[in-house]
Amino acid sequence: MGLLNNLRSFLWIRIQQYTTREIEIELFRHLHSLSLRWHLGRKTGEVLKVMDRGTDSVNNLLNYILFSIVPTIIDIIVAVAFFIVAFNNWFGLIVFLTMSLYIAATIMITEWRTKFQRRMNLADNAQKARSVDSLLNFETVKYYGAESYEVDSYRKAILEFQIAEWKSMITLNILNTLQNIIVCSGLLTGSLLCLHMVVTKQGLTIGDYVLFASYIIQLYVPLNWFGTYYRAIQKNFVDMENMFDLLREEQEIINAPGAGPLIIKRGQVEFANVTFSYTSEKIILKNISFVVPAGKNYCIGWTIWIWKIYYCTIIIQVLCM
């Protein structure tokens, strides 16, 4: 088994690297295609966290399904068939019902837990975004003497994350308790039936009872991880959902079909009744007109220097088109 696992891991390396590379490149390309308005309003820490989780979730999802979930289901089918043939239909029914109840309960409760996992992810993203954005804007924080405010905001973000984490862990304990009840009930029922058939000499011996108990315990070992795998799959789906939300961000500036590269040999910058705003709620410039000839400098005579930045922003957006 060790050799087969190592061979599987070796063959999976290239697949994992290819998947990670293509997803990260596509996501990175899409983020660079978004508008300046979106990048000015984004939270760097949250975007980086979503990118890391999203790329890892795809590989983890494939790994869990192909090498954990599918083999476990095949193992259950083989066990049911074995007990029907080697013992009788009742043992096959007991194993089938126990496994079915276990899987059904795991899926139902895990689906219920998904909303708590999603809230925990959002709180975690908010916490990371708060810390990264605060440190990136360290100079501005110092200018305004807002260190205490930033610390309090970070403390609040951590508390919100821990509350969401606590709810997620409580629901996990509920799931584990129900799983143990189902497993113990199935093992107890099968043991009592086996003991009855041994005592009344209905074709089973003590060795058959040992075989039944050993097989069931061995079967429950991978099944015990089924809930963990399913929870991991649900978590990966949530992480992928956050990544797909980034990919679904629409481009505001799209080149016309067949548009060629912009070649400027000698031109000029002209503002003709330009109205500019990042959002429709607040207009920054309205009906502004002026011309900057090629090779000339143009002085903007406003007392507030920030307007110069807005003009440069408009020019950059035009060039990015």
mmCIF file of N, CA and C in Angstrom, residues 271-276 284-290:
data_model
loop_
_atom_site.group_PDB
_atom_site.id
_atom_site.type_symbol
_atom_site.label_atom_id
_atom_site.label_comp_id
_atom_site.label_asym_id
_atom_site.label_seq_id
_atom_site.Cartn_x
_atom_site.Cartn_y
_atom_site.Cartn_z
ATOM 1 N N PHE A 271 -9.234 67.290 -23.690
ATOM 2 C CA PHE A 271 -10.441 67.074 -22.884
ATOM 3 C C PHE A 271 -11.548 67.926 -23.498
ATOM 4 N N ALA A 272 -12.585 67.270 -23.998
ATOM 5 C CA ALA A 272 -13.691 67.983 -24.644
ATOM 6 C C ALA A 272 -14.980 67.671 -23.886
ATOM 7 N N ASN A 273 -15.393 68.608 -23.058
ATOM 8 C CA ASN A 273 -16.626 68.443 -22.254
ATOM 9 C C ASN A 273 -16.620 67.109 -21.499
ATOM 10 N N VAL A 274 -15.536 66.862 -20.792
ATOM 11 C CA VAL A 274 -15.362 65.591 -20.073
ATOM 12 C C VAL A 274 -16.072 65.663 -18.730
ATOM 13 N N THR A 275 -16.856 64.636 -18.472
ATOM 14 C CA THR A 275 -17.468 64.435 -17.155
ATOM 15 C C THR A 275 -16.959 63.109 -16.602
ATOM 16 N N PHE A 276 -16.460 63.129 -15.392
ATOM 17 C CA PHE A 276 -15.789 61.945 -14.843
ATOM 18 C C PHE A 276 -16.278 61.668 -13.426
ATOM 19 N N ILE A 284 -17.103 63.884 -10.116
ATOM 20 C CA ILE A 284 -15.885 64.599 -9.721
ATOM 21 C C ILE A 284 -15.586 65.755 -10.680
ATOM 22 N N LEU A 285 -15.626 65.503 -11.977
ATOM 23 C CA LEU A 285 -15.411 66.534 -12.978
ATOM 24 C C LEU A 285 -16.649 66.623 -13.872
ATOM 25 N N LYS A 286 -16.993 67.861 -14.301
ATOM 26 C CA LYS A 286 -18.186 68.037 -15.119
ATOM 27 C C LYS A 286 -17.914 69.055 -16.215
ATOM 28 N N ASN A 287 -18.029 68.577 -17.467
ATOM 29 C CA ASN A 287 -17.914 69.427 -18.662
ATOM 30 C C ASN A 287 -16.607 70.225 -18.667
ATOM 31 N N ILE A 288 -15.483 69.528 -18.510
ATOM 32 C CA ILE A 288 -14.162 70.153 -18.518
ATOM 33 C C ILE A 288 -13.572 70.040 -19.916
ATOM 34 N N SER A 289 -12.995 71.142 -20.427
ATOM 35 C CA SER A 289 -12.403 71.147 -21.766
ATOM 36 C C SER A 289 -11.066 71.868 -21.732
ATOM 37 N N PHE A 290 -10.028 71.234 -22.302
ATOM 38 C CA PHE A 290 -8.736 71.883 -22.534
ATOM 39 C C PHE A 290 -7.907 70.953 -23.423
#
